[in-house]
Structures are given as C-alpha cells and as structure tokens.
Amino acid sequence: MIIILPSFGFICFQTTSLTLGLTLACLIIIVINVANFKCKMSLILFILALLSITISYGLISFFKFGYTKSILSVIPLTLMVLSAYLMSVEMNKIGFASTKFIFLTIFNILLIFGWLSIFYRFPYCNYHLLVKPVFPFSEPSHFALALNIFILPIVLISGFKTSLYVLFNSFLLSLLLPSLTLLFSSALAFLFFVRKYLSTGQTFLSLPLIFYILSLLLFNIPHYKERISPLFDLINIYDVDNTFNLSAIVYLQGWEFILLNMNKNYGLGLGFQMLGSSETELGYYSYILEKISLKIPNLENGSFIASKLISEFGIIGLLLTVYYIIWFIKFFLFLEKNPKILLYKGIIAGFVIDLFIRGLGYFNPQVFFFLLAIFVLYLSKRIKFLV
C-alpha cells in the first residue's frame, strides 16, 4: 500500500506530487495501528525536535515571505513519521524469517510489474497519457527507486543463489526498461555482494574491475551514454548545436542549487519546502533548462534529496549529509552480523541512491522506509544516539 498508493494516486488523480497518496496511506496505517501506540520519552523528544525544526523554518517562511507550503507540509511530515513508527513497532515484533519473506514477496511483486511493463502498457486511469509508465509508477526511475528499497537489504541477508537472482533481474531490467537509476542501484547492491564474500582488502582490490565493468555499460549503451557523457563534457551541454540531455542538466542543476542556496539566511538555507519558491536562486543550468523546455523541471525536488536538504536547511542539511556519508562508509567496511539488523541498515544504506542520484522530495515511500528502518533499529537498541 505504502509503495503503490502514492504513485497510483499521483497518476490516476493527476496530483502535483506523491504527497496526497502517501498521506492517505499513512492515515490508513495510523488508524489500523493507533490502538497499540506506545512510545519512549527519548523517541518522543527526537520526533518533537524534528517537528520543531521544520515548524520553525515554516514560520519563518510564512512571516517573512508569506509562503504557506512550509507550514502545511508539517501535516504530511507528522503523519509519515508517526505511521513509520507504528509500522516499525509491528515489524520489530515479527521474526527475521517472516520479515525476509515479506521483503522478498514485495520485491517479486514489483519485479512482475517491471517485466510486464516491457510487454504490456496499462491503458486505464491516465497511464495511456504517459511516455514510459511502469504500472503503477509514472516512469522507470520511479519504479527503480521503489525497487531500490528492497534490492540491497535482500542481497545482504540472502544466500548466494537468491542474491544472484535479485542482481540478475535488477541489472537486466535496468537495461531493458531502461533505467540509469536502477543500474546504479544494482551496481551498489553488487558492490555490497562482493563485500559480503570478500575481505575489506580484497573488496578494494576488486573495485577497479567493478568500476571498469560499470563504465563499459555507461559509455557503450546509448540510453546511459547520453545521460552520463554531458557530466564529463560540459562544453557539449552549452553548445546549442548539440543535442541536449535534460536528465544530465537537471542533475547538474541539483548541485548548482546547493552552491547557490545553502548560504541563504545566514547559512540556514532557504527553509523547509522553500526550494522552487521565488526565493530560490537560479543558476546557469536552470536558465538552460528553461530555454530548452520552456520550464524548469524538478525545481521543487532538486533532482536528488541531498540537493533539496542542503538547499533548504543550509549547514544543518550539510552536516546531516556528511554524517550519513561517514555512517555509510563505516557500514560498508564493517558489515553487521545480525541478519535482522543488517536488513534494516541495508535500507538506510540503499537510501544513498535517493540522496545523491535520484530523489522525489521528502514525501515518498523511500523516505518512509528510511524512517521505518531507523525506528526499528531504535527499538532494537541499535541506534545509540537516540537511546
């Protein structure tokens, strides 16, 4: 439900984002589980601190610029945090075998959607209006981000054969859909797959070969090459005689947002949900995009979550991003032995794709599962800074 409803509502009811469908799914989860609600004081303080920061940013945005989106966004944020916690309580109760079964089942269902979309196009509920839908998602990258939630955790906790099954299907779909986001997600899972079976030293020795294979795919398959090449040859982007690739320029725009907006308001950033407002400072890539497509795509999402987070929260967003990078490196070097903990840390590690490659803002299933994983680890006494 939390995976499908936001995208289905987004397309079927032609909403402006995934927020409405996600909010509805969160409300359903809360109604079902609210009777079992119990929460420790330390977690209550953490949630209150999170909401206090966002509300403070929202109030500043409202009184300084008359911008109401920040304040209104606190409602879906609160519902998402609360529903993620309630689901984490239930997930923490069930055994590892059941959890693994649930994850594999969801992965296989998503896999069926992916394979069916190659041979069959869903003709109803506005899906026929889309260029490359992957039912129930609007495009391959949205499907890839949903599948990404499960790829790395399953590879980390599964045996050799199951891991190969997951990697083979995700790699093959990334080529057939095609989806660059899914290719990076599959490559990340393969990197951890190698790390699982090799020592740290052996893993680092194998990195050149892994990156070489990835580069062969990126620069020899046209769909990938036209998105990656402009990142390494910026002159081609500026040359109006060449073919523009919107995906590449949108991605570069995300990094440009960070440079231009992080220092707004004395290093506090633009403010919660303020990216895309009139206060957003636009740079060269934004004007190039507007010149090509007569609009600026992904203006509110920033292309990837780190762009939005740092642009809107300034130094705070930057520190959170750096903290995540340090955690990610430590997790990669010292893999968890407990399979249940490894699964949920795998969700957090897989979030690196949303953070730096392709993101859909704050209100989507990926962020929901990221929060769910944090809460399960908290309930398992495996997040020290919250205890």
Short mmCIF file of C-alpha atoms in Angstrom, two decimals, residues 88-97 99-100 103 153 156-157 336-347 373 375-377 379-382:
data_model
loop_
_atom_site.label_atom_id
_atom_site.label_comp_id
_atom_site.label_asym_id
_atom_site.label_seq_id
_atom_site.Cartn_x
_atom_site.Cartn_y
_atom_site.Cartn_z
CA SER A 88 8.20 -0.26 12.86
CA VAL A 89 6.68 -1.45 16.14
CA GLU A 90 4.82 -4.19 14.26
CA MET A 91 7.84 -5.09 12.12
CA ASN A 92 10.02 -5.33 15.22
CA LYS A 93 7.64 -7.90 16.72
CA ILE A 94 7.84 -10.41 13.88
CA GLY A 95 10.71 -12.82 13.38
CA PHE A 96 13.52 -12.47 10.88
CA ALA A 97 12.22 -15.27 8.62
CA THR A 99 10.47 -10.19 7.62
CA LYS A 100 12.65 -11.71 4.91
CA PHE A 103 10.61 -8.24 1.64
CA PRO A 153 18.66 -5.43 2.01
CA LEU A 156 22.77 -8.52 2.23
CA ILE A 157 20.66 -11.07 4.13
CA GLU A 336 26.63 -6.13 10.61
CA LYS A 337 26.50 -9.81 11.64
CA ASN A 338 22.92 -9.84 12.95
CA PRO A 339 20.75 -10.53 9.84
CA LYS A 340 17.73 -8.56 11.10
CA ILE A 341 19.84 -5.51 11.88
CA LEU A 342 21.70 -5.96 8.59
CA LEU A 343 18.40 -5.86 6.69
CA TYR A 344 17.29 -2.54 8.16
CA LYS A 345 20.74 -0.99 7.90
CA GLY A 346 20.64 -2.14 4.27
CA ILE A 347 17.54 0.02 3.73
CA ALA A 373 14.41 1.34 9.38
CA PHE A 375 12.79 3.30 14.20
CA VAL A 376 13.25 -0.49 14.06
CA LEU A 377 16.95 -0.06 14.86
CA LEU A 379 13.53 -0.31 19.09
CA SER A 380 16.27 -2.94 18.74
CA LYS A 381 18.63 -0.75 20.80
CA ARG A 382 20.96 -0.36 17.82
#
